Amino acid sequence: AIERTFSIVKPDATRRNLTGAIVAKLEQAGLRVVAQKRIHLTKAQAGKFYEVHKERPFYDELCEFMSSEPIVVQVLEGENAIAKNREVMGATNPADADAGTIRKEYALSIGENSVHGSDGPDTAKEEIAYFFSGLEIVG
Ligand code: CMP
C-alpha cells in the first residue's frame, strides 16, 4: 500500500552539506518528498520528539545534538514507505549498516547517524503531525 513516513536529515548531515545527497538516495529508493522544511529545534522541542527515549542514558546527548544545528524534516510517500525508508537508511549504528545505505555512507557514529525515520505506522502518523500541518503536505 502507499504509505507516508516521517524523515529527518540530522545536524551532522546538514552541517556537512549532505542534504541533497541524502534526498537523492531517498528518491532513488522510490520515495517521494511530499513535504520538506529546514528548521532549528530548541532542546525542549527535541526532548518532546524523543520523549519515548527519556529514560535512556543517551537521551540528554541526543537532545543536545538534535538541537545543535538545523535539521531538515520531511514527509516521504511511496509503496511500503516506512519499511523502504528504513532499508535505505540502514542500521542505527553505521558499523552494522549494509553497504550502499545512507548510514553506511554518511553516518559518523550511532548518535550522529545522519537520518531518522519512523519505525512504524503509528509513530509515522504522530511524528508527521508533530512537524507538519495538513496544508504543508502536497502529494
Ligand atoms: P533515531 O532513529 O533518530 O532514534 C533515536 C536515536 O537515538 C537514534 O536514531 C540514535 O541516533 C540515537 N541513539 C541510539 N543509541 C544511541 C547511543 N547508544 N548513543 C547515542 N545515541 C544513540
mmCIF file of N, CA and C and ligand atoms in Angstrom:
data_model
loop_
_atom_site.group_PDB
_atom_site.id
_atom_site.type_symbol
_atom_site.label_atom_id
_atom_site.label_comp_id
_atom_site.label_asym_id
_atom_site.label_seq_id
_atom_site.Cartn_x
_atom_site.Cartn_y
_atom_site.Cartn_z
ATOM 1 N N ALA A 1 0.845 -1.207 0.000
ATOM 2 C CA ALA A 1 0.000 0.000 0.000
ATOM 3 C C ALA A 1 0.876 1.252 0.000
ATOM 4 N N ILE A 2 0.313 2.341 -0.512
ATOM 5 C CA ILE A 2 1.010 3.625 -0.465
ATOM 6 C C ILE A 2 0.960 4.134 0.973
ATOM 7 N N GLU A 3 2.129 4.439 1.524
ATOM 8 C CA GLU A 3 2.232 4.924 2.904
ATOM 9 C C GLU A 3 2.974 6.256 2.928
ATOM 10 N N ARG A 4 2.860 6.900 4.090
ATOM 11 C CA ARG A 4 3.699 8.077 4.367
ATOM 12 C C ARG A 4 4.535 7.797 5.598
ATOM 13 N N THR A 5 5.760 8.304 5.582
ATOM 14 C CA THR A 5 6.616 8.173 6.751
ATOM 15 C C THR A 5 7.300 9.509 7.007
ATOM 16 N N PHE A 6 7.831 9.638 8.209
ATOM 17 C CA PHE A 6 8.498 10.875 8.605
ATOM 18 C C PHE A 6 10.007 10.658 8.627
ATOM 19 N N SER A 7 10.748 11.641 8.129
ATOM 20 C CA SER A 7 12.199 11.520 7.993
ATOM 21 C C SER A 7 12.883 12.808 8.447
ATOM 22 N N ILE A 8 14.071 12.667 9.029
ATOM 23 C CA ILE A 8 14.882 13.834 9.399
ATOM 24 C C ILE A 8 16.289 13.677 8.831
ATOM 25 N N VAL A 9 16.790 14.756 8.213
ATOM 26 C CA VAL A 9 18.225 14.858 7.918
ATOM 27 C C VAL A 9 18.820 15.562 9.135
ATOM 28 N N LYS A 10 19.665 14.844 9.875
ATOM 29 C CA LYS A 10 20.143 15.308 11.179
ATOM 30 C C LYS A 10 21.291 16.333 11.061
ATOM 31 N N PRO A 11 21.619 17.007 12.182
ATOM 32 C CA PRO A 11 22.631 18.074 12.149
ATOM 33 C C PRO A 11 24.003 17.663 11.603
ATOM 34 N N ASP A 12 24.426 16.428 11.850
ATOM 35 C CA ASP A 12 25.753 16.036 11.334
ATOM 36 C C ASP A 12 25.761 16.054 9.813
ATOM 37 N N ALA A 13 24.591 15.804 9.202
ATOM 38 C CA ALA A 13 24.488 15.764 7.741
ATOM 39 C C ALA A 13 24.250 17.154 7.145
ATOM 40 N N THR A 14 23.380 17.965 7.772
ATOM 41 C CA THR A 14 23.161 19.321 7.231
ATOM 42 C C THR A 14 24.470 20.111 7.309
ATOM 43 N N ARG A 15 25.214 19.919 8.396
ATOM 44 C CA ARG A 15 26.489 20.616 8.608
ATOM 45 C C ARG A 15 27.497 20.288 7.512
ATOM 46 N N ARG A 16 27.482 19.039 7.033
ATOM 47 C CA ARG A 16 28.442 18.616 6.007
ATOM 48 C C ARG A 16 27.892 18.772 4.592
ATOM 49 N N ASN A 17 26.756 19.505 4.460
ATOM 50 C CA ASN A 17 26.176 19.802 3.149
ATOM 51 C C ASN A 17 25.721 18.538 2.419
ATOM 52 N N LEU A 18 25.160 17.600 3.178
ATOM 53 C CA LEU A 18 24.758 16.313 2.605
ATOM 54 C C LEU A 18 23.250 16.187 2.374
ATOM 55 N N THR A 19 22.503 17.289 2.553
ATOM 56 C CA THR A 19 21.044 17.186 2.409
ATOM 57 C C THR A 19 20.665 16.640 1.029
ATOM 58 N N GLY A 20 21.245 17.218 -0.012
ATOM 59 C CA GLY A 20 20.902 16.796 -1.375
ATOM 60 C C GLY A 20 21.294 15.350 -1.655
ATOM 61 N N ALA A 21 22.468 14.954 -1.191
ATOM 62 C CA ALA A 21 22.940 13.579 -1.407
ATOM 63 C C ALA A 21 21.989 12.588 -0.727
ATOM 64 N N ILE A 22 21.493 12.963 0.456
ATOM 65 C CA ILE A 22 20.567 12.079 1.178
ATOM 66 C C ILE A 22 19.210 12.035 0.496
ATOM 67 N N VAL A 23 18.716 13.206 0.071
ATOM 68 C CA VAL A 23 17.435 13.227 -0.653
ATOM 69 C C VAL A 23 17.539 12.394 -1.933
ATOM 70 N N ALA A 24 18.680 12.457 -2.615
ATOM 71 C CA ALA A 24 18.867 11.666 -3.840
ATOM 72 C C ALA A 24 18.743 10.173 -3.542
ATOM 73 N N LYS A 25 19.327 9.734 -2.438
ATOM 74 C CA LYS A 25 19.233 8.301 -2.075
ATOM 75 C C LYS A 25 17.791 7.908 -1.765
ATOM 76 N N LEU A 26 17.072 8.789 -1.076
ATOM 77 C CA LEU A 26 15.663 8.503 -0.768
ATOM 78 C C LEU A 26 14.856 8.407 -2.054
ATOM 79 N N GLU A 27 15.078 9.356 -2.964
ATOM 80 C CA GLU A 27 14.333 9.361 -4.229
ATOM 81 C C GLU A 27 14.697 8.155 -5.091
ATOM 82 N N GLN A 28 15.984 7.794 -5.096
ATOM 83 C CA GLN A 28 16.406 6.618 -5.876
ATOM 84 C C GLN A 28 15.749 5.347 -5.347
ATOM 85 N N ALA A 29 15.403 5.338 -4.069
ATOM 86 C CA ALA A 29 14.740 4.174 -3.472
ATOM 87 C C ALA A 29 13.243 4.164 -3.791
ATOM 88 N N GLY A 30 12.765 5.188 -4.496
ATOM 89 C CA GLY A 30 11.355 5.216 -4.889
ATOM 90 C C GLY A 30 10.464 6.012 -3.961
ATOM 91 N N LEU A 31 11.087 6.725 -3.014
ATOM 92 C CA LEU A 31 10.297 7.552 -2.096
ATOM 93 C C LEU A 31 10.135 8.949 -2.682
ATOM 94 N N ARG A 32 8.957 9.542 -2.484
ATOM 95 C CA ARG A 32 8.690 10.904 -2.958
ATOM 96 C C ARG A 32 8.674 11.856 -1.765
ATOM 97 N N VAL A 33 9.338 12.995 -1.906
ATOM 98 C CA VAL A 33 9.321 14.017 -0.852
ATOM 99 C C VAL A 33 8.046 14.845 -1.047
ATOM 100 N N VAL A 34 7.051 14.635 -0.179
ATOM 101 C CA VAL A 34 5.772 15.346 -0.332
ATOM 102 C C VAL A 34 5.646 16.531 0.632
ATOM 103 N N ALA A 35 6.637 16.680 1.523
ATOM 104 C CA ALA A 35 6.750 17.869 2.384
ATOM 105 C C ALA A 35 8.189 17.930 2.868
ATOM 106 N N GLN A 36 8.700 19.151 3.004
ATOM 107 C CA GLN A 36 10.089 19.284 3.463
ATOM 108 C C GLN A 36 10.335 20.702 3.969
ATOM 109 N N LYS A 37 11.000 20.828 5.113
ATOM 110 C CA LYS A 37 11.423 22.160 5.577
ATOM 111 C C LYS A 37 12.654 22.044 6.471
ATOM 112 N N ARG A 38 13.436 23.147 6.465
ATOM 113 C CA ARG A 38 14.636 23.225 7.287
ATOM 114 C C ARG A 38 14.286 24.037 8.526
ATOM 115 N N ILE A 39 14.557 23.457 9.702
ATOM 116 C CA ILE A 39 14.205 24.108 10.966
ATOM 117 C C ILE A 39 15.352 23.925 11.955
ATOM 118 N N HIS A 40 15.331 24.725 13.029
ATOM 119 C CA HIS A 40 16.314 24.558 14.096
ATOM 120 C C HIS A 40 15.530 24.346 15.386
ATOM 121 N N LEU A 41 15.536 23.131 15.904
ATOM 122 C CA LEU A 41 14.777 22.793 17.112
ATOM 123 C C LEU A 41 15.404 23.395 18.354
ATOM 124 N N THR A 42 14.576 23.747 19.323
ATOM 125 C CA THR A 42 15.084 24.010 20.666
ATOM 126 C C THR A 42 15.330 22.647 21.326
ATOM 127 N N LYS A 43 16.086 22.667 22.415
ATOM 128 C CA LYS A 43 16.331 21.407 23.123
ATOM 129 C C LYS A 43 15.016 20.834 23.663
ATOM 130 N N ALA A 44 14.120 21.710 24.097
ATOM 131 C CA ALA A 44 12.823 21.246 24.620
ATOM 132 C C ALA A 44 11.991 20.577 23.521
ATOM 133 N N GLN A 45 12.030 21.150 22.315
ATOM 134 C CA GLN A 45 11.292 20.544 21.196
ATOM 135 C C GLN A 45 11.873 19.179 20.822
ATOM 136 N N ALA A 46 13.214 19.084 20.826
ATOM 137 C CA ALA A 46 13.861 17.789 20.553
ATOM 138 C C ALA A 46 13.487 16.792 21.650
ATOM 139 N N GLY A 47 13.468 17.267 22.889
ATOM 140 C CA GLY A 47 13.119 16.414 24.021
ATOM 141 C C GLY A 47 11.733 15.830 23.910
ATOM 142 N N LYS A 48 10.797 16.644 23.425
ATOM 143 C CA LYS A 48 9.423 16.168 23.265
ATOM 144 C C LYS A 48 9.356 15.141 22.132
ATOM 145 N N PHE A 49 10.046 15.416 21.056
ATOM 146 C CA PHE A 49 10.048 14.482 19.921
ATOM 147 C C PHE A 49 10.586 13.110 20.333
ATOM 148 N N TYR A 50 11.660 13.114 21.135
ATOM 149 C CA TYR A 50 12.309 11.855 21.536
ATOM 150 C C TYR A 50 11.873 11.370 22.921
ATOM 151 N N GLU A 51 10.683 11.819 23.356
ATOM 152 C CA GLU A 51 10.201 11.505 24.708
ATOM 153 C C GLU A 51 10.242 9.998 25.037
ATOM 154 N N VAL A 52 9.985 9.138 24.035
ATOM 155 C CA VAL A 52 9.999 7.680 24.307
ATOM 156 C C VAL A 52 11.371 7.201 24.798
ATOM 157 N N HIS A 53 12.412 7.980 24.510
ATOM 158 C CA HIS A 53 13.761 7.577 24.919
ATOM 159 C C HIS A 53 14.220 8.243 26.207
ATOM 160 N N LYS A 54 13.295 8.916 26.926
ATOM 161 C CA LYS A 54 13.750 9.785 28.024
ATOM 162 C C LYS A 54 14.447 9.069 29.170
ATOM 163 N N GLU A 55 14.227 7.761 29.316
ATOM 164 C CA GLU A 55 14.927 7.016 30.375
ATOM 165 C C GLU A 55 16.282 6.461 29.912
ATOM 166 N N ARG A 56 16.577 6.614 28.622
ATOM 167 C CA ARG A 56 17.830 6.038 28.097
ATOM 168 C C ARG A 56 19.024 6.903 28.491
ATOM 169 N N PRO A 57 20.185 6.273 28.663
ATOM 170 C CA PRO A 57 21.374 7.025 29.083
ATOM 171 C C PRO A 57 21.810 8.081 28.062
ATOM 172 N N PHE A 58 21.431 7.898 26.778
ATOM 173 C CA PHE A 58 21.872 8.834 25.739
ATOM 174 C C PHE A 58 20.872 9.953 25.468
ATOM 175 N N TYR A 59 19.775 10.004 26.255
ATOM 176 C CA TYR A 59 18.698 10.966 25.961
ATOM 177 C C TYR A 59 19.172 12.422 25.942
ATOM 178 N N ASP A 60 19.928 12.821 26.968
ATOM 179 C CA ASP A 60 20.357 14.216 27.040
ATOM 180 C C ASP A 60 21.283 14.566 25.870
ATOM 181 N N GLU A 61 22.226 13.678 25.596
ATOM 182 C CA GLU A 61 23.166 13.865 24.480
ATOM 183 C C GLU A 61 22.412 13.944 23.137
ATOM 184 N N LEU A 62 21.403 13.079 22.990
ATOM 185 C CA LEU A 62 20.583 13.045 21.772
ATOM 186 C C LEU A 62 19.857 14.381 21.578
ATOM 187 N N CYS A 63 19.260 14.907 22.661
ATOM 188 C CA CYS A 63 18.516 16.166 22.562
ATOM 189 C C CYS A 63 19.447 17.356 22.319
ATOM 190 N N GLU A 64 20.622 17.332 22.934
ATOM 191 C CA GLU A 64 21.637 18.374 22.684
ATOM 192 C C GLU A 64 22.026 18.366 21.205
ATOM 193 N N PHE A 65 22.335 17.185 20.705
ATOM 194 C CA PHE A 65 22.763 17.040 19.314
ATOM 195 C C PHE A 65 21.675 17.487 18.341
ATOM 196 N N MET A 66 20.442 17.038 18.559
ATOM 197 C CA MET A 66 19.375 17.335 17.604
ATOM 198 C C MET A 66 18.976 18.808 17.602
ATOM 199 N N SER A 67 19.365 19.534 18.661
ATOM 200 C CA SER A 67 19.068 20.969 18.709
ATOM 201 C C SER A 67 20.333 21.808 18.474
ATOM 202 N N SER A 68 21.430 21.165 18.109
ATOM 203 C CA SER A 68 22.712 21.872 17.981
ATOM 204 C C SER A 68 22.811 22.709 16.713
ATOM 205 N N GLU A 69 22.147 22.263 15.666
ATOM 206 C CA GLU A 69 22.223 22.923 14.353
ATOM 207 C C GLU A 69 20.942 22.604 13.596
ATOM 208 N N PRO A 70 20.725 23.240 12.437
ATOM 209 C CA PRO A 70 19.480 22.970 11.699
ATOM 210 C C PRO A 70 19.329 21.506 11.273
ATOM 211 N N ILE A 71 18.076 21.121 11.120
ATOM 212 C CA ILE A 71 17.731 19.807 10.564
ATOM 213 C C ILE A 71 16.781 20.035 9.390
ATOM 214 N N VAL A 72 16.607 19.014 8.569
ATOM 215 C CA VAL A 72 15.597 19.067 7.510
ATOM 216 C C VAL A 72 14.587 17.964 7.800
ATOM 217 N N VAL A 73 13.328 18.363 8.013
ATOM 218 C CA VAL A 73 12.274 17.389 8.294
ATOM 219 C C VAL A 73 11.465 17.171 7.025
ATOM 220 N N GLN A 74 11.031 15.927 6.832
ATOM 221 C CA GLN A 74 10.380 15.559 5.570
ATOM 222 C C GLN A 74 9.236 14.575 5.806
ATOM 223 N N VAL A 75 8.275 14.619 4.900
ATOM 224 C CA VAL A 75 7.300 13.529 4.775
ATOM 225 C C VAL A 75 7.605 12.821 3.463
ATOM 226 N N LEU A 76 7.796 11.507 3.547
ATOM 227 C CA LEU A 76 8.103 10.698 2.370
ATOM 228 C C LEU A 76 6.901 9.811 2.071
ATOM 229 N N GLU A 77 6.599 9.668 0.784
ATOM 230 C CA GLU A 77 5.448 8.871 0.376
ATOM 231 C C GLU A 77 5.879 7.827 -0.636
ATOM 232 N N GLY A 78 5.260 6.662 -0.565
ATOM 233 C CA GLY A 78 5.536 5.626 -1.557
ATOM 234 C C GLY A 78 5.018 4.276 -1.121
ATOM 235 N N GLU A 79 5.147 3.314 -2.001
ATOM 236 C CA GLU A 79 4.766 1.932 -1.707
ATOM 237 C C GLU A 79 5.613 1.438 -0.525
ATOM 238 N N ASN A 80 4.978 0.975 0.534
ATOM 239 C CA ASN A 80 5.704 0.494 1.735
ATOM 240 C C ASN A 80 6.760 1.491 2.209
ATOM 241 N N ALA A 81 6.393 2.760 2.244
ATOM 242 C CA ALA A 81 7.359 3.829 2.521
ATOM 243 C C ALA A 81 8.102 3.638 3.851
ATOM 244 N N ILE A 82 7.423 3.136 4.865
ATOM 245 C CA ILE A 82 8.057 3.032 6.184
ATOM 246 C C ILE A 82 9.213 2.034 6.137
ATOM 247 N N ALA A 83 8.932 0.841 5.617
ATOM 248 C CA ALA A 83 9.976 -0.194 5.528
ATOM 249 C C ALA A 83 11.053 0.192 4.515
ATOM 250 N N LYS A 84 10.619 0.769 3.409
ATOM 251 C CA LYS A 84 11.577 1.162 2.361
ATOM 252 C C LYS A 84 12.558 2.207 2.882
ATOM 253 N N ASN A 85 12.022 3.168 3.648
ATOM 254 C CA ASN A 85 12.899 4.199 4.205
ATOM 255 C C ASN A 85 13.885 3.586 5.194
ATOM 256 N N ARG A 86 13.415 2.648 6.017
ATOM 257 C CA ARG A 86 14.308 2.015 6.992
ATOM 258 C C ARG A 86 15.402 1.222 6.278
ATOM 259 N N GLU A 87 15.028 0.624 5.171
ATOM 260 C CA GLU A 87 16.001 -0.146 4.394
ATOM 261 C C GLU A 87 17.099 0.764 3.817
ATOM 262 N N VAL A 88 16.686 1.883 3.240
ATOM 263 C CA VAL A 88 17.679 2.772 2.618
ATOM 264 C C VAL A 88 18.505 3.522 3.669
ATOM 265 N N MET A 89 17.953 3.721 4.886
ATOM 266 C CA MET A 89 18.732 4.347 5.972
ATOM 267 C C MET A 89 19.837 3.412 6.456
ATOM 268 N N GLY A 90 19.527 2.133 6.600
ATOM 269 C CA GLY A 90 20.475 1.178 7.174
ATOM 270 C C GLY A 90 20.365 1.151 8.689
ATOM 271 N N ALA A 91 21.131 0.265 9.324
ATOM 272 C CA ALA A 91 21.065 0.078 10.776
ATOM 273 C C ALA A 91 21.431 1.356 11.529
ATOM 274 N N THR A 92 20.846 1.508 12.728
ATOM 275 C CA THR A 92 21.083 2.688 13.579
ATOM 276 C C THR A 92 22.576 2.954 13.760
ATOM 277 N N ASN A 93 23.319 1.892 14.042
ATOM 278 C CA ASN A 93 24.767 2.013 14.194
ATOM 279 C C ASN A 93 25.428 1.817 12.825
ATOM 280 N N PRO A 94 26.117 2.839 12.311
ATOM 281 C CA PRO A 94 26.703 2.726 10.961
ATOM 282 C C PRO A 94 27.635 1.521 10.812
ATOM 283 N N ALA A 95 28.228 1.083 11.927
ATOM 284 C CA ALA A 95 29.118 -0.077 11.869
ATOM 285 C C ALA A 95 28.363 -1.343 11.467
ATOM 286 N N ASP A 96 27.034 -1.354 11.721
ATOM 287 C CA ASP A 96 26.213 -2.525 11.382
ATOM 288 C C ASP A 96 25.429 -2.333 10.086
ATOM 289 N N ALA A 97 25.555 -1.170 9.462
ATOM 290 C CA ALA A 97 24.716 -0.855 8.291
ATOM 291 C C ALA A 97 25.253 -1.520 7.026
ATOM 292 N N ASP A 98 24.322 -1.942 6.171
ATOM 293 C CA ASP A 98 24.704 -2.580 4.905
ATOM 294 C C ASP A 98 25.320 -1.565 3.934
ATOM 295 N N ALA A 99 26.159 -2.081 3.039
ATOM 296 C CA ALA A 99 26.782 -1.250 2.007
ATOM 297 C C ALA A 99 25.705 -0.556 1.176
ATOM 298 N N GLY A 100 25.961 0.696 0.828
ATOM 299 C CA GLY A 100 25.036 1.438 -0.023
ATOM 300 C C GLY A 100 23.956 2.177 0.738
ATOM 301 N N THR A 101 23.794 1.882 2.038
ATOM 302 C CA THR A 101 22.779 2.593 2.816
ATOM 303 C C THR A 101 23.288 3.987 3.202
ATOM 304 N N ILE A 102 22.341 4.856 3.555
ATOM 305 C CA ILE A 102 22.697 6.232 3.927
ATOM 306 C C ILE A 102 23.639 6.243 5.129
ATOM 307 N N ARG A 103 23.311 5.442 6.144
ATOM 308 C CA ARG A 103 24.144 5.469 7.356
ATOM 309 C C ARG A 103 25.517 4.866 7.113
ATOM 310 N N LYS A 104 25.590 3.834 6.264
ATOM 311 C CA LYS A 104 26.903 3.267 5.957
ATOM 312 C C LYS A 104 27.780 4.313 5.273
ATOM 313 N N GLU A 105 27.178 5.069 4.344
ATOM 314 C CA GLU A 105 27.975 6.035 3.580
ATOM 315 C C GLU A 105 28.278 7.316 4.342
ATOM 316 N N TYR A 106 27.315 7.753 5.174
ATOM 317 C CA TYR A 106 27.450 9.111 5.724
ATOM 318 C C TYR A 106 27.508 9.225 7.242
ATOM 319 N N ALA A 107 26.954 8.264 7.986
ATOM 320 C CA ALA A 107 26.864 8.448 9.437
ATOM 321 C C ALA A 107 28.248 8.449 10.082
ATOM 322 N N LEU A 108 28.365 9.225 11.164
ATOM 323 C CA LEU A 108 29.644 9.353 11.870
ATOM 324 C C LEU A 108 29.713 8.416 13.070
ATOM 325 N N SER A 109 28.564 8.131 13.665
ATOM 326 C CA SER A 109 28.510 7.303 14.878
ATOM 327 C C SER A 109 27.063 6.912 15.114
ATOM 328 N N ILE A 110 26.823 6.116 16.163
ATOM 329 C CA ILE A 110 25.442 5.705 16.469
ATOM 330 C C ILE A 110 24.575 6.909 16.825
ATOM 331 N N GLY A 111 25.164 7.928 17.411
ATOM 332 C CA GLY A 111 24.415 9.141 17.763
ATOM 333 C C GLY A 111 24.297 10.083 16.574
ATOM 334 N N GLU A 112 25.427 10.372 15.953
ATOM 335 C CA GLU A 112 25.441 11.272 14.784
ATOM 336 C C GLU A 112 25.274 10.406 13.538
ATOM 337 N N ASN A 113 24.028 9.897 13.384
ATOM 338 C CA ASN A 113 23.805 8.905 12.335
ATOM 339 C C ASN A 113 23.006 9.422 11.138
ATOM 340 N N SER A 114 23.086 10.732 10.913
ATOM 341 C CA SER A 114 22.673 11.390 9.656
ATOM 342 C C SER A 114 21.178 11.454 9.355
ATOM 343 N N VAL A 115 20.426 10.419 9.714
ATOM 344 C CA VAL A 115 18.992 10.406 9.393
ATOM 345 C C VAL A 115 18.178 9.739 10.497
ATOM 346 N N HIS A 116 16.911 10.136 10.547
ATOM 347 C CA HIS A 116 15.916 9.452 11.376
ATOM 348 C C HIS A 116 14.784 9.021 10.453
ATOM 349 N N GLY A 117 14.151 7.908 10.748
ATOM 350 C CA GLY A 117 12.939 7.505 10.030
ATOM 351 C C GLY A 117 11.985 6.826 10.992
ATOM 352 N N SER A 118 10.687 7.038 10.789
ATOM 353 C CA SER A 118 9.674 6.440 11.669
ATOM 354 C C SER A 118 9.810 4.923 11.689
ATOM 355 N N ASP A 119 9.522 4.320 12.865
ATOM 356 C CA ASP A 119 9.682 2.865 12.967
ATOM 357 C C ASP A 119 8.396 2.084 12.743
ATOM 358 N N GLY A 120 7.264 2.762 12.539
ATOM 359 C CA GLY A 120 6.013 2.039 12.284
ATOM 360 C C GLY A 120 4.906 3.017 11.926
ATOM 361 N N PRO A 121 3.743 2.505 11.531
ATOM 362 C CA PRO A 121 2.633 3.355 11.080
ATOM 363 C C PRO A 121 2.135 4.329 12.149
ATOM 364 N N ASP A 122 2.073 3.884 13.408
ATOM 365 C CA ASP A 122 1.563 4.782 14.456
ATOM 366 C C ASP A 122 2.528 5.927 14.727
ATOM 367 N N THR A 123 3.832 5.596 14.826
ATOM 368 C CA THR A 123 4.813 6.663 15.060
ATOM 369 C C THR A 123 4.908 7.575 13.833
ATOM 370 N N ALA A 124 4.763 7.032 12.641
ATOM 371 C CA ALA A 124 4.806 7.869 11.435
ATOM 372 C C ALA A 124 3.726 8.948 11.510
ATOM 373 N N LYS A 125 2.516 8.534 11.857
ATOM 374 C CA LYS A 125 1.395 9.486 11.973
ATOM 375 C C LYS A 125 1.682 10.563 13.005
ATOM 376 N N GLU A 126 2.142 10.120 14.177
ATOM 377 C CA GLU A 126 2.435 11.059 15.280
ATOM 378 C C GLU A 126 3.552 12.028 14.915
ATOM 379 N N GLU A 127 4.622 11.484 14.332
ATOM 380 C CA GLU A 127 5.785 12.309 14.018
ATOM 381 C C GLU A 127 5.473 13.319 12.914
ATOM 382 N N ILE A 128 4.708 12.888 11.907
ATOM 383 C CA ILE A 128 4.306 13.820 10.846
ATOM 384 C C ILE A 128 3.483 14.955 11.450
ATOM 385 N N ALA A 129 2.551 14.605 12.331
ATOM 386 C CA ALA A 129 1.663 15.613 12.929
ATOM 387 C C ALA A 129 2.417 16.575 13.847
ATOM 388 N N TYR A 130 3.533 16.116 14.424
ATOM 389 C CA TYR A 130 4.326 16.981 15.309
ATOM 390 C C TYR A 130 4.978 18.118 14.513
ATOM 391 N N PHE A 131 5.324 17.863 13.264
ATOM 392 C CA PHE A 131 6.075 18.847 12.466
ATOM 393 C C PHE A 131 5.294 19.518 11.339
ATOM 394 N N PHE A 132 4.252 18.864 10.828
ATOM 395 C CA PHE A 132 3.590 19.398 9.636
ATOM 396 C C PHE A 132 2.075 19.510 9.818
ATOM 397 N N SER A 133 1.526 20.585 9.230
ATOM 398 C CA SER A 133 0.057 20.697 9.129
ATOM 399 C C SER A 133 -0.350 20.024 7.819
ATOM 400 N N GLY A 134 -1.593 19.668 7.724
ATOM 401 C CA GLY A 134 -2.110 19.026 6.509
ATOM 402 C C GLY A 134 -1.828 19.832 5.262
ATOM 403 N N LEU A 135 -1.909 21.158 5.386
ATOM 404 C CA LEU A 135 -1.723 22.042 4.213
ATOM 405 C C LEU A 135 -0.301 22.009 3.681
ATOM 406 N N GLU A 136 0.661 21.586 4.521
ATOM 407 C CA GLU A 136 2.073 21.588 4.103
ATOM 408 C C GLU A 136 2.462 20.296 3.373
ATOM 409 N N ILE A 137 1.565 19.321 3.364
ATOM 410 C CA ILE A 137 1.863 18.028 2.737
ATOM 411 C C ILE A 137 1.146 17.973 1.392
ATOM 412 N N VAL A 138 1.961 17.925 0.335
ATOM 413 C CA VAL A 138 1.397 18.018 -1.017
ATOM 414 C C VAL A 138 1.820 16.774 -1.797
ATOM 415 N N GLY A 139 0.914 15.820 -1.900
ATOM 416 C CA GLY A 139 1.218 14.535 -2.546
ATOM 417 C C GLY A 139 1.119 14.604 -4.054
HETATM 418 P P1 CMP B 1 16.856 7.716 15.722
HETATM 419 O O1 CMP B 1 16.315 6.817 14.659
HETATM 420 O O2 CMP B 1 16.748 9.171 15.478
HETATM 421 O O3 CMP B 1 16.106 7.378 17.095
HETATM 422 C C1 CMP B 1 16.730 7.524 18.346
HETATM 423 C C2 CMP B 1 18.158 7.913 18.245
HETATM 424 O O4 CMP B 1 18.917 7.743 19.393
HETATM 425 C C3 CMP B 1 18.856 7.049 17.218
HETATM 426 O O5 CMP B 1 18.393 7.365 15.929
HETATM 427 C C4 CMP B 1 20.304 7.321 17.514
HETATM 428 O O6 CMP B 1 20.820 8.419 16.796
HETATM 429 C C5 CMP B 1 20.271 7.660 18.979
HETATM 430 N N1 CMP B 1 20.948 6.615 19.729
HETATM 431 C C6 CMP B 1 20.618 5.327 19.802
HETATM 432 N N2 CMP B 1 21.503 4.673 20.576
HETATM 433 C C7 CMP B 1 22.428 5.570 20.972
HETATM 434 C C8 CMP B 1 23.582 5.514 21.782
HETATM 435 N N3 CMP B 1 23.985 4.368 22.323
HETATM 436 N N4 CMP B 1 24.284 6.643 21.953
HETATM 437 C C9 CMP B 1 23.860 7.816 21.402
HETATM 438 N N5 CMP B 1 22.747 7.926 20.636
HETATM 439 C C10 CMP B 1 22.053 6.824 20.416
#
